[in-house]
Amino acid sequence: MRLLIMGPPGVGKGTQAVGIAAHYQIPAISTGDIFRANVKNATELGKEVSRIMAEGGYVPDEITNAIVADRLTEADAANGWLLDGYPRTSGQVDALDAELAKTGQAIDAVVSLVADTDVLVDRLLKRAELEGRADDNADTIRRRMEVYTEATDPLLATYRDRGLLVEVDGIGTIEEVSARITSALDAKLG
Ligand code: AMP
């Protein structure tokens, strides 16, 4: 099972990714988590990306693509994975396609969590208070939403054209959204 989960900042991708991955017994691979871990541990990569993240921008494709390509060669990813927060640019879509083509792998479905951006900005501000995330101040939240709308939202059409997109209403409790995703994926994949 090879899946992507996409959606605007604050829609709950990370939480749902963990649930879906557990359900299918595949690893959830989050580029955001990988970057945050590097920032926390002050690695070379962390130093390179911390400012970009704090400003709500995207880490350059060549860095992000190399990290994902590398992660996909690890043993736990041999039989499937769920990518959370990747790809986010058309360059990343191309890089992922090229990477999968090397080993004859294919994406089975792309879960798109759908929600109104005003609702999400509200959610992100609340989460910022609770978790104190450095990339969640009001300016950064706005920037992240803009970058998403410009660079990532158009990618949904690409996956829709390929017949891979599974759209799910992202507003509801964690359990409600999770149940919607599971039944939509069951309907899609059988
Ligand atoms: P996330 O937790 O997925 O929202 O990611 C947090 C931050 O990490 C993003 O706002 C970006 O700065 C960076 N990031 C995560 N994934 C990517 C990606 N695929 N491409 C570029 N930057 C990314």
Short mmCIF file of C-alpha atoms and ligand atoms in Angstrom, two decimals:
data_model
loop_
_atom_site.label_atom_id
_atom_site.label_comp_id
_atom_site.label_asym_id
_atom_site.label_seq_id
_atom_site.Cartn_x
_atom_site.Cartn_y
_atom_site.Cartn_z
CA MET A 1 0.00 0.00 0.00
CA ARG A 2 1.54 3.27 -1.12
CA LEU A 3 -0.40 6.34 -0.11
CA LEU A 4 -0.09 10.10 0.05
CA ILE A 5 -2.03 12.37 2.37
CA MET A 6 -2.43 15.99 1.35
CA GLY A 7 -4.28 19.02 2.64
CA PRO A 8 -3.80 22.57 3.87
CA PRO A 9 -1.88 23.44 7.04
CA GLY A 10 -3.91 22.69 10.16
CA VAL A 11 -6.30 20.19 8.58
CA GLY A 12 -4.96 17.35 10.72
CA LYS A 13 -2.85 15.45 8.17
CA GLY A 14 -0.28 14.33 10.72
CA THR A 15 -2.82 12.89 13.14
CA GLN A 16 -4.75 11.10 10.41
CA ALA A 17 -1.53 9.86 8.81
CA VAL A 18 -0.58 8.01 11.98
CA GLY A 19 -4.02 6.33 12.11
CA ILE A 20 -4.05 5.30 8.45
CA ALA A 21 -0.49 3.99 8.67
CA ALA A 22 -1.36 1.87 11.71
CA HIS A 23 -4.47 0.55 9.93
CA TYR A 24 -2.47 -0.63 6.90
CA GLN A 25 0.65 -1.49 8.93
CA ILE A 26 2.90 0.79 6.92
CA PRO A 27 5.23 3.55 8.11
CA ALA A 28 3.95 7.14 8.11
CA ILE A 29 6.74 9.29 6.72
CA SER A 30 6.37 12.98 7.51
CA THR A 31 8.87 15.38 5.96
CA GLY A 32 7.77 18.01 8.51
CA ASP A 33 8.63 15.60 11.37
CA ILE A 34 12.02 14.82 9.79
CA PHE A 35 12.81 18.53 9.46
CA ARG A 36 11.59 19.30 13.00
CA ALA A 37 13.73 16.49 14.44
CA ASN A 38 16.77 17.92 12.65
CA VAL A 39 16.06 21.42 13.93
CA LYS A 40 15.66 20.07 17.46
CA ASN A 41 18.95 18.16 17.28
CA ALA A 42 20.71 21.14 15.64
CA THR A 43 22.07 19.03 12.75
CA GLU A 44 23.55 20.66 9.64
CA LEU A 45 20.23 20.08 7.90
CA GLY A 46 18.37 21.53 10.87
CA LYS A 47 20.47 24.70 10.72
CA GLU A 48 19.75 24.98 7.01
CA VAL A 49 15.99 24.65 7.29
CA SER A 50 15.04 26.20 10.64
CA ARG A 51 14.68 29.72 9.33
CA ILE A 52 12.72 28.64 6.25
CA MET A 53 10.33 26.72 8.49
CA ALA A 54 10.00 29.55 10.99
CA GLU A 55 8.98 31.85 8.14
CA GLY A 56 6.44 29.40 6.75
CA GLY A 57 8.25 28.78 3.45
CA TYR A 58 9.15 25.51 1.74
CA VAL A 59 12.49 23.80 2.09
CA PRO A 60 14.15 23.66 -1.37
CA ASP A 61 13.13 20.68 -3.52
CA GLU A 62 16.64 19.26 -3.90
CA ILE A 63 17.00 18.92 -0.12
CA THR A 64 13.49 17.55 0.42
CA ASN A 65 13.63 15.14 -2.52
CA ALA A 66 16.96 13.69 -1.38
CA ILE A 67 15.63 13.10 2.14
CA VAL A 68 12.53 11.29 0.91
CA ALA A 69 14.43 9.21 -1.67
CA ASP A 70 16.79 8.13 1.08
CA ARG A 71 14.00 7.39 3.58
CA LEU A 72 12.16 5.22 1.03
CA THR A 73 15.17 2.89 0.77
CA GLU A 74 14.92 1.94 4.47
CA ALA A 75 13.80 -1.59 5.24
CA ASP A 76 10.44 -0.66 6.81
CA ALA A 77 9.39 1.09 3.58
CA ALA A 78 9.89 -1.95 1.33
CA ASN A 79 6.24 -3.02 1.33
CA GLY A 80 4.48 0.30 1.50
CA TRP A 81 4.31 3.69 3.12
CA LEU A 82 2.19 6.74 3.67
CA LEU A 83 3.83 10.04 2.78
CA ASP A 84 2.56 12.92 4.91
CA GLY A 85 3.37 16.39 3.64
CA TYR A 86 5.24 15.26 0.52
CA PRO A 87 5.06 16.03 -2.37
CA ARG A 88 4.25 19.72 -1.95
CA THR A 89 5.57 21.18 -5.24
CA SER A 90 5.38 20.07 -8.86
CA GLY A 91 9.14 19.44 -8.74
CA GLN A 92 8.54 17.04 -5.84
CA VAL A 93 5.75 15.28 -7.77
CA ASP A 94 8.20 14.71 -10.64
CA ALA A 95 10.98 13.58 -8.31
CA LEU A 96 8.70 11.10 -6.56
CA ASP A 97 7.47 9.74 -9.91
CA ALA A 98 11.08 9.27 -11.04
CA GLU A 99 12.06 7.61 -7.77
CA LEU A 100 9.14 5.15 -7.91
CA ALA A 101 9.73 4.39 -11.59
CA LYS A 102 13.24 3.16 -10.71
CA THR A 103 11.77 0.30 -8.69
CA GLY A 104 8.51 -0.14 -10.60
CA GLN A 105 6.43 1.11 -7.68
CA ALA A 106 3.22 3.13 -7.96
CA ILE A 107 1.02 5.26 -5.73
CA ASP A 108 -2.27 3.50 -4.90
CA ALA A 109 -4.25 6.50 -3.68
CA VAL A 110 -3.93 10.11 -2.58
CA VAL A 111 -6.06 11.15 0.39
CA SER A 112 -7.01 14.82 0.18
CA LEU A 113 -8.34 16.33 3.41
CA VAL A 114 -10.61 19.22 2.52
CA ALA A 115 -11.44 22.20 4.77
CA ASP A 116 -12.16 25.90 4.69
CA THR A 117 -8.96 27.89 5.20
CA ASP A 118 -10.54 30.35 7.70
CA VAL A 119 -11.49 27.45 9.95
CA LEU A 120 -7.95 26.14 9.68
CA VAL A 121 -6.24 29.43 10.52
CA ASP A 122 -8.35 29.46 13.70
CA ARG A 123 -7.29 25.90 14.52
CA LEU A 124 -3.62 26.69 13.93
CA LEU A 125 -3.71 29.70 16.22
CA LYS A 126 -5.23 27.56 18.99
CA ARG A 127 -2.65 24.81 18.43
CA ALA A 128 0.15 27.40 18.55
CA GLU A 129 -1.01 28.41 22.02
CA LEU A 130 -1.18 24.82 23.23
CA GLU A 131 2.05 23.49 21.73
CA GLY A 132 4.16 26.62 21.39
CA ARG A 133 5.31 25.61 17.90
CA ALA A 134 7.82 28.11 16.52
CA ASP A 135 6.30 27.86 13.03
CA ASP A 136 2.82 28.72 14.29
CA ASN A 137 2.68 32.45 14.92
CA ALA A 138 0.03 34.50 13.08
CA ASP A 139 2.34 35.74 10.29
CA THR A 140 3.79 32.30 9.70
CA ILE A 141 0.35 30.74 9.62
CA ARG A 142 -0.78 33.18 6.95
CA ARG A 143 2.40 32.60 4.94
CA ARG A 144 2.05 28.82 5.19
CA MET A 145 -1.53 29.02 3.94
CA GLU A 146 -0.49 31.25 0.99
CA VAL A 147 2.36 28.98 0.01
CA TYR A 148 0.04 25.98 0.23
CA THR A 149 -2.57 27.64 -2.00
CA GLU A 150 0.04 28.68 -4.56
CA ALA A 151 2.35 25.69 -4.73
CA THR A 152 0.55 22.65 -3.34
CA ASP A 153 -3.20 22.98 -3.90
CA PRO A 154 -2.75 22.81 -7.73
CA LEU A 155 -1.09 19.38 -7.35
CA LEU A 156 -4.43 17.87 -6.33
CA ALA A 157 -5.59 18.28 -9.94
CA THR A 158 -2.61 16.23 -11.10
CA TYR A 159 -3.58 13.31 -8.89
CA ARG A 160 -7.28 13.75 -9.72
CA ASP A 161 -6.39 13.43 -13.42
CA ARG A 162 -4.53 10.22 -12.64
CA GLY A 163 -7.66 8.84 -10.94
CA LEU A 164 -5.88 8.58 -7.57
CA LEU A 165 -7.57 11.32 -5.55
CA VAL A 166 -9.81 10.40 -2.62
CA GLU A 167 -11.38 13.57 -1.21
CA VAL A 168 -12.50 13.54 2.41
CA ASP A 169 -14.15 16.26 4.50
CA GLY A 170 -11.47 17.17 7.05
CA ILE A 171 -13.75 18.94 9.54
CA GLY A 172 -14.94 16.81 12.44
CA THR A 173 -13.54 14.88 15.37
CA ILE A 174 -10.41 12.80 14.83
CA GLU A 175 -12.60 9.65 14.92
CA GLU A 176 -15.14 11.03 12.44
CA VAL A 177 -12.51 12.06 9.91
CA SER A 178 -10.64 8.80 10.39
CA ALA A 179 -13.83 6.78 9.73
CA ARG A 180 -14.46 8.81 6.55
CA ILE A 181 -10.92 8.18 5.31
CA THR A 182 -11.10 4.45 5.98
CA SER A 183 -14.44 4.02 4.21
CA ALA A 184 -13.34 6.20 1.27
CA LEU A 185 -10.13 4.19 0.89
CA ASP A 186 -12.03 0.89 1.19
CA ALA A 187 -14.41 2.05 -1.54
CA LYS A 188 -11.48 3.09 -3.72
CA LEU A 189 -9.14 0.18 -3.19
CA GLY A 190 -11.56 -2.62 -2.33
P1 AMP B 1 4.39 20.06 8.17
O1 AMP B 1 4.56 19.52 9.54
O2 AMP B 1 4.13 18.99 7.15
O3 AMP B 1 3.36 21.15 8.09
O4 AMP B 1 5.79 20.73 7.74
C1 AMP B 1 6.35 21.77 8.51
C2 AMP B 1 7.29 22.61 7.64
O5 AMP B 1 8.34 21.80 7.15
C3 AMP B 1 6.66 23.23 6.41
O6 AMP B 1 5.98 24.42 6.71
C4 AMP B 1 7.88 23.42 5.53
O7 AMP B 1 8.65 24.53 5.94
C5 AMP B 1 8.69 22.18 5.82
N1 AMP B 1 8.30 21.08 4.91
C6 AMP B 1 7.68 19.91 5.24
N2 AMP B 1 7.47 19.14 4.17
C7 AMP B 1 7.97 19.83 3.11
C8 AMP B 1 8.03 19.58 1.71
N3 AMP B 1 7.52 18.44 1.19
N4 AMP B 1 8.60 20.51 0.94
C9 AMP B 1 9.12 21.64 1.45
N5 AMP B 1 9.07 21.96 2.75
C10 AMP B 1 8.50 21.07 3.59
#
